Short mmCIF file of C-alpha atoms in Angstrom, two decimals:
data_model
loop_
_atom_site.label_atom_id
_atom_site.label_comp_id
_atom_site.label_asym_id
_atom_site.label_seq_id
_atom_site.Cartn_x
_atom_site.Cartn_y
_atom_site.Cartn_z
CA MET A 132 36.43 109.95 -62.59
CA SER A 133 35.51 107.51 -65.30
CA GLU A 134 36.07 110.28 -67.81
CA LYS A 135 39.77 110.24 -67.01
CA GLU A 136 40.00 106.49 -67.39
CA ASN A 137 38.32 106.60 -70.75
CA ASN A 138 40.46 109.39 -72.13
CA PRO A 139 43.93 108.90 -70.72
CA VAL A 140 45.96 112.03 -71.40
CA THR A 141 49.58 111.06 -71.88
CA GLU A 142 52.55 113.29 -72.56
CA GLN A 143 53.48 111.47 -75.74
CA ASN A 144 50.08 111.68 -77.26
CA PRO A 145 48.29 114.87 -76.23
CA PRO A 146 44.79 115.05 -77.72
CA LEU A 147 44.40 118.07 -79.97
CA LYS A 148 40.71 118.32 -79.37
CA LYS A 149 38.86 116.67 -76.55
CA GLU A 150 36.13 114.51 -77.99
CA SER A 151 32.75 115.44 -76.57
CA GLU A 152 30.81 112.75 -74.78
CA PRO A 153 27.56 111.62 -76.41
CA LEU A 154 24.44 113.07 -74.75
CA LEU A 155 23.42 109.65 -73.54
CA SER A 156 26.67 107.82 -73.03
CA LYS A 157 26.90 104.66 -71.02
CA ARG A 158 28.07 106.61 -67.98
CA ARG A 159 25.16 109.01 -68.30
CA LYS A 160 22.57 106.31 -68.79
CA LYS A 161 23.58 105.00 -65.41
CA PHE A 162 22.43 108.30 -63.84
CA ILE A 163 18.91 107.42 -64.94
CA SER A 164 18.94 103.65 -64.53
CA ASP A 165 20.66 103.45 -61.14
CA PRO A 166 17.96 105.19 -59.07
CA LEU A 167 15.23 103.12 -60.74
CA VAL A 168 16.18 99.88 -59.00
CA ASP A 169 19.69 99.47 -57.59
CA ASP A 170 19.77 102.80 -55.79
CA ASN A 171 16.09 103.65 -55.56
CA PRO A 172 15.49 106.69 -53.35
CA ILE A 173 12.44 105.17 -51.66
CA THR A 174 13.08 101.45 -51.44
CA LEU A 175 16.82 101.54 -50.78
CA GLN A 176 17.63 104.97 -49.40
CA VAL A 177 14.18 105.12 -47.75
CA LEU A 178 13.82 108.84 -48.41
CA GLY A 179 10.64 110.76 -49.20
CA ILE A 180 8.51 108.30 -47.27
CA CYS A 181 6.22 110.96 -45.78
CA SER A 182 4.69 111.98 -49.09
CA ALA A 183 4.84 108.42 -50.40
CA LEU A 184 2.52 107.37 -47.61
CA ALA A 185 0.26 110.38 -47.61
CA VAL A 186 -0.72 110.92 -51.24
CA THR A 187 -0.89 107.37 -52.53
CA SER A 188 -4.47 106.41 -51.68
CA GLN A 189 -5.53 107.19 -55.28
CA LEU A 190 -3.67 107.14 -58.58
CA GLU A 191 -4.66 110.58 -59.84
CA PRO A 192 -3.15 112.73 -57.06
CA THR A 193 -0.18 110.36 -56.96
CA PHE A 194 0.46 110.92 -60.65
CA VAL A 195 0.31 114.70 -60.22
CA MET A 196 2.63 114.43 -57.22
CA ALA A 197 5.09 112.35 -59.27
CA VAL A 198 5.11 114.90 -62.09
CA ALA A 199 5.57 117.73 -59.58
CA VAL A 200 8.50 116.01 -57.91
CA ILE A 201 10.19 115.20 -61.24
CA PHE A 202 9.76 118.82 -62.34
CA VAL A 203 11.16 120.20 -59.10
CA ILE A 204 14.09 117.80 -58.85
CA VAL A 205 15.17 118.19 -62.49
CA PHE A 206 15.04 121.95 -62.53
CA SER A 207 16.52 122.49 -59.09
CA ASN A 208 19.36 120.14 -60.06
CA LEU A 209 19.87 122.11 -63.26
CA ILE A 210 19.81 125.53 -61.60
CA THR A 211 22.05 124.44 -58.74
CA SER A 212 24.50 122.90 -61.17
CA LEU A 213 24.61 126.07 -63.28
CA LEU A 214 25.26 128.16 -60.18
CA ARG A 215 27.54 125.66 -58.45
CA ASN A 216 30.70 127.76 -58.86
CA MET A 217 28.98 130.95 -57.71
CA ILE A 218 27.17 129.64 -54.64
CA PRO A 219 29.16 130.52 -51.50
CA THR A 220 29.88 127.34 -49.55
CA ARG A 221 28.74 128.80 -46.25
CA ILE A 222 25.21 129.54 -47.38
CA ARG A 223 24.86 126.73 -49.91
CA ILE A 224 22.09 124.90 -48.04
CA ILE A 225 19.97 128.05 -47.79
CA THR A 226 20.55 128.72 -51.47
CA GLN A 227 19.50 125.19 -52.39
CA LEU A 228 16.42 125.53 -50.24
CA ALA A 229 15.53 128.84 -51.88
CA ILE A 230 15.80 127.24 -55.33
CA ILE A 231 13.65 124.27 -54.34
CA ALA A 232 11.10 126.40 -52.50
CA THR A 233 10.69 128.74 -55.46
CA LEU A 234 10.02 125.86 -57.84
CA VAL A 235 7.65 124.18 -55.40
CA ILE A 236 5.63 127.36 -54.86
CA LEU A 237 5.39 127.79 -58.63
CA VAL A 238 4.06 124.23 -58.97
CA ASP A 239 1.59 124.82 -56.14
CA GLN A 240 0.31 128.05 -57.68
CA VAL A 241 -0.16 126.45 -61.08
CA LEU A 242 -2.02 123.50 -59.54
CA ARG A 243 -4.28 125.88 -57.65
CA ALA A 244 -5.09 127.76 -60.82
CA TYR A 245 -5.68 124.87 -63.20
CA PHE A 246 -6.09 121.65 -61.18
CA PHE A 247 -8.00 122.88 -58.15
CA ASP A 248 -9.51 119.53 -57.14
CA VAL A 249 -6.16 117.77 -57.25
CA SER A 250 -4.48 120.57 -55.35
CA LYS A 251 -7.14 120.24 -52.65
CA LEU A 252 -6.40 116.51 -52.39
CA LEU A 253 -2.63 117.01 -52.28
CA SER A 254 -3.06 120.04 -50.00
CA VAL A 255 0.02 120.50 -47.88
CA PHE A 256 2.05 117.71 -49.50
CA VAL A 257 2.97 119.78 -52.55
CA GLY A 258 4.51 122.30 -50.19
CA LEU A 259 6.28 119.51 -48.40
CA ILE A 260 8.26 118.64 -51.53
CA ILE A 261 10.53 121.42 -50.21
CA THR A 262 11.54 119.18 -47.35
CA ASN A 263 11.62 116.01 -49.44
CA CYS A 264 15.03 114.56 -48.69
CA ILE A 265 15.33 113.16 -52.21
CA VAL A 266 15.48 116.65 -53.71
CA MET A 267 17.78 118.15 -51.09
CA GLY A 268 19.96 115.06 -51.19
CA ARG A 269 20.49 115.20 -54.95
CA LEU A 270 21.36 118.90 -54.88
CA GLU A 271 23.91 118.55 -52.10
CA ALA A 272 25.37 115.22 -53.20
CA PHE A 273 25.32 115.61 -56.96
CA ALA A 274 24.40 118.94 -58.51
CA MET A 275 26.91 120.93 -56.42
CA GLY A 276 29.76 119.01 -58.02
CA ASN A 277 28.62 118.04 -61.50
CA LYS A 278 27.88 119.59 -64.86
CA PRO A 279 24.35 120.75 -65.78
CA TRP A 280 23.41 117.99 -68.24
CA ASP A 281 24.63 115.27 -65.91
CA SER A 282 22.64 116.86 -63.11
CA VAL A 283 19.48 116.97 -65.21
CA LEU A 284 19.82 113.25 -65.94
CA ASP A 285 20.55 112.50 -62.31
CA GLY A 286 17.46 114.42 -61.24
CA LEU A 287 15.34 112.69 -63.85
CA GLY A 288 16.59 109.29 -62.64
CA SER A 289 15.83 109.99 -59.00
CA GLY A 290 12.47 111.52 -59.89
CA LEU A 291 11.47 108.50 -61.95
CA GLY A 292 12.72 106.14 -59.24
CA TYR A 293 10.48 107.95 -56.74
CA SER A 294 7.56 108.06 -59.17
CA TRP A 295 7.34 104.41 -60.09
CA VAL A 296 7.37 103.36 -56.47
CA ILE A 297 4.60 105.74 -55.37
CA LEU A 298 2.57 104.87 -58.47
CA ALA A 299 2.95 101.17 -57.69
CA VAL A 300 1.82 101.77 -54.11
CA ALA A 301 -1.12 103.87 -55.31
CA PHE A 302 -2.09 101.20 -57.86
CA PHE A 303 -2.57 98.57 -55.17
CA ARG A 304 -4.10 100.96 -52.65
CA GLU A 305 -6.72 102.32 -55.04
CA LEU A 306 -7.47 98.89 -56.54
CA LEU A 307 -7.91 97.13 -53.21
CA GLY A 308 -9.15 100.08 -51.17
CA SER A 309 -11.61 101.72 -53.55
CA GLY A 310 -11.97 99.07 -56.28
CA SER A 311 -10.96 101.53 -58.98
CA LEU A 312 -8.00 102.77 -61.03
CA PHE A 313 -7.84 106.50 -61.85
CA GLY A 314 -11.45 106.57 -60.61
CA PHE A 315 -12.50 103.87 -63.11
CA LYS A 316 -14.44 101.09 -61.36
CA VAL A 317 -12.40 98.05 -62.33
CA TRP A 318 -14.24 95.24 -60.57
CA GLU A 319 -17.62 96.24 -62.03
CA ALA A 320 -16.12 96.50 -65.51
CA ILE A 321 -14.91 92.91 -65.43
CA GLY A 322 -18.10 91.63 -63.85
CA LEU A 323 -16.98 91.30 -60.25
CA GLY A 324 -19.23 94.04 -58.89
CA GLY A 325 -19.53 92.43 -55.46
CA MET A 326 -15.82 92.65 -54.71
CA PRO A 327 -15.53 94.16 -51.20
CA ASN A 328 -13.22 97.11 -50.59
CA ASN A 329 -10.47 96.83 -48.05
CA GLY A 330 -10.79 99.87 -45.78
CA LEU A 331 -7.29 99.34 -44.43
CA MET A 332 -5.81 100.17 -47.82
CA VAL A 333 -7.32 103.66 -47.78
CA THR A 334 -5.57 104.57 -44.53
CA SER A 335 -1.82 105.11 -44.28
CA VAL A 336 -1.49 101.66 -42.72
CA GLY A 337 -2.20 100.23 -46.18
CA ALA A 338 0.63 102.30 -47.62
CA PHE A 339 3.05 100.94 -45.03
CA ILE A 340 2.06 97.38 -45.88
CA VAL A 341 2.28 97.79 -49.67
CA LEU A 342 5.54 99.73 -49.47
CA GLY A 343 7.00 97.13 -47.13
CA LEU A 344 6.08 94.35 -49.55
CA ILE A 345 7.62 96.21 -52.50
CA ILE A 346 10.84 96.79 -50.55
CA TRP A 347 10.89 93.12 -49.50
CA VAL A 348 10.45 91.83 -53.06
CA GLN A 349 13.02 94.23 -54.42
CA ARG A 350 15.66 93.55 -51.82
CA SER A 351 15.24 89.80 -52.08
CA ARG A 352 15.89 90.14 -55.81
CA THR A 353 18.85 92.53 -55.62
CA GLY A 354 20.29 90.85 -52.52
CA TYR A 355 20.70 94.22 -50.76
CA VAL A 356 21.26 93.96 -47.03
CA GLU A 357 21.06 96.82 -44.52
CA HIS A 358 24.27 97.14 -42.53
CA MET B 20 36.97 136.28 -52.74
CA GLN B 21 34.04 133.92 -52.93
CA GLN B 22 34.08 133.33 -49.20
CA SER B 23 34.20 136.99 -48.15
CA ASN B 24 31.30 138.35 -46.18
CA GLY B 25 30.67 140.97 -48.83
CA TYR B 26 30.26 138.36 -51.54
CA ILE B 27 27.95 136.23 -49.43
CA ILE B 28 25.71 139.16 -48.52
CA THR B 29 25.58 140.40 -52.12
CA PHE B 30 24.77 136.89 -53.34
CA ALA B 31 22.00 136.51 -50.77
CA ILE B 32 20.48 139.88 -51.64
CA ILE B 33 20.51 139.25 -55.38
CA MET B 34 19.04 135.79 -54.86
CA THR B 35 16.25 137.18 -52.67
CA VAL B 36 15.36 139.87 -55.19
CA ILE B 37 15.27 137.42 -58.11
CA VAL B 38 13.28 134.77 -56.24
CA GLY B 39 10.86 137.32 -54.79
CA GLY B 40 10.31 138.99 -58.14
CA LEU B 41 9.72 135.67 -59.84
CA LEU B 42 7.17 134.51 -57.29
CA GLY B 43 5.42 137.87 -57.24
CA ALA B 44 5.11 137.85 -61.01
CA ALA B 45 3.81 134.27 -61.03
CA ASN B 46 1.23 135.16 -58.43
CA GLN B 47 0.06 138.17 -60.46
CA VAL B 48 -0.25 136.13 -63.62
CA LEU B 49 -2.05 133.18 -62.03
CA ALA B 50 -4.35 135.10 -59.67
CA PRO B 51 -7.33 135.39 -62.09
CA ALA B 52 -7.27 131.66 -62.89
CA GLN B 53 -7.00 130.82 -59.20
CA LYS B 54 -9.96 133.06 -58.38
CA LYS B 55 -12.01 131.34 -61.06
CA ALA B 56 -11.08 127.90 -59.73
CA LEU B 57 -12.12 128.95 -56.23
CA GLU B 58 -15.46 130.28 -57.46
CA LEU B 59 -16.12 127.08 -59.37
CA ASP B 60 -15.30 125.05 -56.26
CA ASN B 61 -17.76 127.16 -54.28
CA LYS B 62 -20.49 126.59 -56.86
CA LYS B 63 -19.77 122.88 -56.72
CA ALA B 64 -20.19 122.89 -52.93
CA ILE B 65 -23.50 124.75 -53.21
CA LEU B 66 -24.84 122.27 -55.76
CA LYS B 67 -23.54 119.28 -53.85
CA SER B 68 -25.74 120.19 -50.89
CA VAL B 69 -28.83 119.44 -52.97
CA MET B 70 -27.75 117.04 -55.71
CA LYS B 71 -25.16 114.50 -56.76
CA LEU B 72 -22.51 115.82 -59.14
CA GLU B 73 -20.66 113.58 -61.58
CA ALA B 74 -17.09 114.34 -62.62
CA SER B 75 -18.41 115.13 -66.09
CA SER B 76 -21.16 117.49 -64.92
CA ASP B 77 -21.01 121.00 -66.32
CA VAL B 78 -21.12 122.83 -63.00
CA GLU B 79 -21.36 126.32 -64.50
CA LYS B 80 -24.32 125.35 -66.64
CA ILE B 81 -26.26 123.57 -63.90
CA TYR B 82 -25.54 126.42 -61.54
CA ALA B 83 -26.74 129.07 -63.98
CA ASP B 84 -29.81 126.97 -64.70
CA ARG B 85 -30.90 125.92 -61.23
CA ILE B 86 -29.55 128.43 -58.71
CA LYS B 87 -31.00 131.86 -58.11
CA SER B 88 -29.17 133.86 -55.49
CA PHE B 89 -29.76 137.07 -53.59
CA VAL B 90 -28.62 138.78 -50.42
CA VAL B 91 -30.56 139.53 -47.26
CA ASP B 92 -29.67 141.71 -44.27
CA ALA B 93 -29.83 140.88 -40.57
CA ASN B 94 -33.60 141.54 -40.51
CA GLY B 95 -34.28 139.19 -43.38
CA ASN B 96 -34.97 141.92 -45.96
CA LYS B 97 -33.56 141.64 -49.44
CA VAL B 98 -30.63 143.91 -50.19
CA ALA B 99 -30.54 145.22 -53.74
CA GLY B 100 -27.34 145.60 -55.74
CA LYS B 101 -25.31 142.89 -54.04
CA VAL B 102 -24.12 139.67 -55.64
CA ALA B 103 -24.43 136.66 -53.36
CA GLU B 104 -21.44 134.89 -54.90
CA ASP B 105 -19.17 137.86 -54.11
CA ILE B 106 -19.97 137.83 -50.41
CA ASN B 107 -17.12 136.48 -48.34
CA ILE B 108 -18.63 134.56 -45.44
CA ARG B 109 -15.35 134.56 -43.53
CA LYS B 110 -15.17 138.37 -43.67
CA GLN B 111 -18.89 138.74 -42.91
CA SER B 112 -18.56 136.57 -39.82
CA LYS B 113 -16.22 139.21 -38.36
CA ALA B 114 -18.55 142.13 -39.08
CA LYS B 115 -21.01 143.54 -36.54
CA ASP B 116 -24.23 141.56 -36.28
CA ALA B 117 -26.42 144.35 -37.62
CA ASP B 118 -24.18 145.11 -40.61
CA ARG B 119 -23.77 141.57 -41.76
CA LEU B 120 -24.96 140.45 -45.19
CA TYR B 121 -26.36 136.98 -45.76
CA PRO B 122 -26.42 135.28 -49.15
CA VAL B 123 -29.32 132.94 -49.95
CA TYR B 124 -29.20 130.46 -52.83
CA LYS B 125 -32.52 129.22 -54.14
CA PHE B 126 -32.44 125.81 -55.81
CA LEU B 127 -35.13 125.91 -58.48
CA SER B 128 -37.15 122.95 -59.58
CA ALA B 129 -35.98 121.56 -62.92
CA ALA B 130 -39.54 121.33 -64.24
CA ASP B 131 -40.94 124.62 -62.99
CA LYS B 132 -38.53 127.53 -62.65
CA ASN B 133 -40.97 129.44 -60.42
CA LYS B 134 -40.91 126.72 -57.81
CA THR B 135 -38.13 126.57 -55.26
CA GLU B 136 -37.03 123.11 -54.22
CA ALA B 137 -34.60 124.15 -51.53
CA TYR B 138 -33.00 127.15 -49.88
CA ILE B 139 -29.25 126.85 -49.51
CA LEU B 140 -27.58 128.82 -46.72
CA PRO B 141 -23.86 129.17 -46.03
CA LEU B 142 -22.23 128.11 -42.77
CA PHE B 143 -18.98 129.23 -41.21
CA GLY B 144 -17.42 128.41 -37.86
CA ASN B 145 -14.52 126.92 -35.98
CA GLY B 146 -13.61 123.27 -35.79
CA LEU B 147 -10.99 121.91 -33.44
CA TRP B 148 -7.90 123.29 -35.19
CA ASN B 149 -9.10 125.77 -37.77
CA ASN B 150 -12.11 127.12 -39.66
CA ILE B 151 -14.88 124.87 -40.90
CA TRP B 152 -17.55 125.90 -43.36
CA GLY B 153 -20.23 124.49 -45.59
CA TYR B 154 -23.76 124.86 -46.92
CA ILE B 155 -27.05 123.64 -45.55
CA ALA B 156 -30.00 123.11 -47.87
CA LEU B 157 -33.49 123.43 -46.35
CA LYS B 158 -36.56 122.18 -48.15
CA SER B 159 -39.20 124.77 -49.04
CA ASP B 160 -40.89 124.23 -45.65
CA PHE B 161 -37.75 125.83 -44.11
CA ASN B 162 -37.68 123.00 -41.61
CA THR B 163 -36.48 119.77 -43.24
CA VAL B 164 -32.80 119.45 -44.11
CA ALA B 165 -32.47 118.56 -47.79
CA GLY B 166 -28.74 118.12 -47.61
CA ILE B 167 -25.54 119.49 -46.16
CA VAL B 168 -21.91 119.84 -47.15
CA PHE B 169 -18.92 120.60 -44.94
CA ASP B 170 -15.34 121.50 -45.63
CA HIS B 171 -12.46 122.31 -43.33
CA ALA B 172 -9.03 123.87 -43.25
CA GLY B 173 -7.18 121.75 -40.73
CA GLU B 174 -9.19 119.08 -38.96
CA THR B 175 -7.42 115.81 -38.15
CA PRO B 176 -7.47 113.38 -41.09
CA GLY B 177 -9.48 110.27 -40.28
CA LEU B 178 -11.15 111.98 -37.30
CA GLY B 179 -12.57 115.50 -37.62
CA ALA B 180 -11.77 115.66 -41.32
CA ARG B 181 -14.46 113.03 -41.82
CA ILE B 182 -17.04 115.84 -41.93
CA THR B 183 -16.18 116.09 -45.64
CA GLU B 184 -17.28 112.48 -46.20
CA GLU B 185 -20.60 111.89 -47.90
CA ALA B 186 -21.56 109.20 -45.41
CA ILE B 187 -21.39 111.71 -42.56
CA GLN B 188 -23.23 114.41 -44.49
CA GLU B 189 -25.96 111.95 -45.47
CA ARG B 190 -26.84 111.60 -41.79
CA TYR B 191 -28.31 115.11 -41.75
CA LYS B 192 -30.83 114.43 -44.49
CA ASN B 193 -34.49 114.83 -43.48
CA ARG B 194 -33.67 116.01 -39.98
CA LEU B 195 -35.77 118.96 -38.69
CA ILE B 196 -34.41 122.25 -37.39
CA PHE B 197 -37.60 123.48 -35.60
CA ASP B 198 -39.64 121.75 -32.89
CA GLN B 199 -43.47 121.57 -32.92
CA ASN B 200 -43.80 124.99 -31.30
CA GLY B 201 -41.64 126.61 -33.96
CA LYS B 202 -38.61 127.06 -31.72
CA LEU B 203 -35.21 126.74 -33.40
CA ILE B 204 -33.50 123.57 -32.18
CA SER B 205 -31.05 123.00 -35.04
CA VAL B 206 -29.52 119.56 -35.63
CA LYS B 207 -27.00 118.31 -33.15
CA MET B 208 -24.27 115.77 -33.71
CA VAL B 209 -23.99 113.60 -30.62
CA LYS B 210 -20.91 112.24 -28.91
CA GLY B 211 -19.85 108.75 -29.93
CA GLU B 212 -20.67 106.70 -32.96
CA GLY B 213 -23.06 103.84 -33.67
CA HIS B 214 -26.27 105.15 -32.09
CA PRO B 215 -29.39 103.51 -33.52
CA GLU B 216 -31.57 105.81 -35.65
CA ALA B 217 -34.56 105.44 -33.30
CA GLU B 218 -32.54 106.78 -30.38
CA LEU B 219 -31.48 109.91 -32.26
CA GLY B 220 -34.84 111.31 -33.36
CA GLU B 221 -35.43 114.34 -35.53
CA HIS B 222 -32.90 116.76 -34.12
CA MET B 223 -29.82 114.64 -33.60
CA VAL B 224 -27.40 112.78 -35.84
CA ASP B 225 -24.87 110.07 -35.07
CA GLY B 226 -21.46 111.37 -34.03
CA MET B 227 -17.92 110.77 -35.18
CA SER B 228 -15.86 108.55 -32.94
CA GLY B 229 -12.77 110.44 -31.78
CA ALA B 230 -13.91 113.77 -33.17
CA THR B 231 -16.32 115.12 -30.58
CA LEU B 232 -14.59 118.50 -30.48
CA THR B 233 -14.99 118.94 -34.22
CA ALA B 234 -18.62 117.85 -33.87
CA ASN B 235 -19.11 120.51 -31.18
CA GLY B 236 -17.79 123.07 -33.66
CA VAL B 237 -20.17 121.80 -36.33
CA ASN B 238 -23.11 122.01 -33.89
CA ALA B 239 -22.21 125.55 -32.86
CA MET B 240 -21.78 126.60 -36.50
CA LEU B 241 -25.14 125.15 -37.51
CA TYR B 242 -27.04 126.76 -34.66
CA THR B 243 -25.32 130.14 -35.08
CA TYR B 244 -26.02 130.41 -38.78
CA LEU B 245 -29.57 129.12 -38.61
CA ASP B 246 -30.11 131.69 -35.88
CA TYR B 247 -28.61 134.42 -38.10
CA TYR B 248 -31.04 133.49 -40.87
CA LEU B 249 -34.00 133.18 -38.48
CA PRO B 250 -35.56 136.57 -39.41
CA TYR B 251 -35.47 135.64 -43.09
CA ILE B 252 -36.78 132.13 -42.44
CA LYS B 253 -39.63 133.41 -40.24
CA LYS B 254 -40.71 135.88 -42.91
CA ASN B 255 -40.90 133.22 -45.58
CA ARG B 256 -42.06 130.20 -43.63
CA GLN B 257 -45.70 129.39 -44.08
#
């Protein structure tokens, strides 16, 4: 829509050659920046909560989960966008699911082959990326109606928006619950070896609390109100 | 045209073939690496029953250095030509009692390679929701538990799944599996949590609150497998 406003095509002055948009134009940068804060999939749309709660007790599996989700959302957006004019409308949801499921199974198989310990920790939650509403939502709402490059950027934006939130949750949960970051004992390193661990942070209750606080801080800053 | 039934069916078929082919190929390519990762994980579990492993530990090297494995049959006699690591406990548990093969892993002393510090035996059974398995290490007297590890496929997180926690597994250390008369008692996990050590004695360990059914599975698994290995243990116990 904004494309038309920027390049008004008038009868008197028909453009001979349509100027191509820069790869990272202002409009396209918004695809990445919007989901980071203003339209964050977790804190504003409150999607993908299940995995955000389940895998965030330590940073390492959370990081792998974030990479997996970014990979799946970017490539499923790209593939869906490339196929968008071929996919029959009546079976579009099944087609989207097949694309996501294929990518997720690939990720799962690779993890099992090369990162066995992490895949044991993530267990079923890698498979559950298939049902992650963030991925499905982007395919249906964006990739079905937009060009491939735009879709890749949109997927990257949503993936990063998801990632920073779960990493932030995991940071506090691992620090307060286990006293470490990426398995590195932080309190002992700075000479506070006696720092007690908060058992609540290791359970999913801790994730609810941290996530709630992050959403609170963010919404009080952006002024977003639920209607 | 795009909405016709013919197009939709053709599209679906082509999609299925492409997706299926892709996943099949990926599985073929990754299978060897996955098998290796599984084997390494198994070796880690075996070693963990007798020692602490750091993230930086070279599992393959320690395993090659300290573990000597062989296979025994239902009567406790050594079976030649079988590799213990290749024996699938899940499959063996479904075989007939007399035909079953039992791997034994000897944990050798670091100082003297002719001395065995512990005998590590596999375990396999059913928890509340799905299979549970693990390894029990017995000291060379074949009576004292040197250590134990458990793993599970689908126990409830925070309840039955706690059997994978070190704190729970620590409870089994130095418990005895035989009574004074040499009768197999095994080690039993009791119902409820917070029992004082004095109350539990040599053949019981503290339970897991809210996971009694998983504990029952663990108890049954322990007794069954110690019983399976009884002929071998009796032959070698002084």
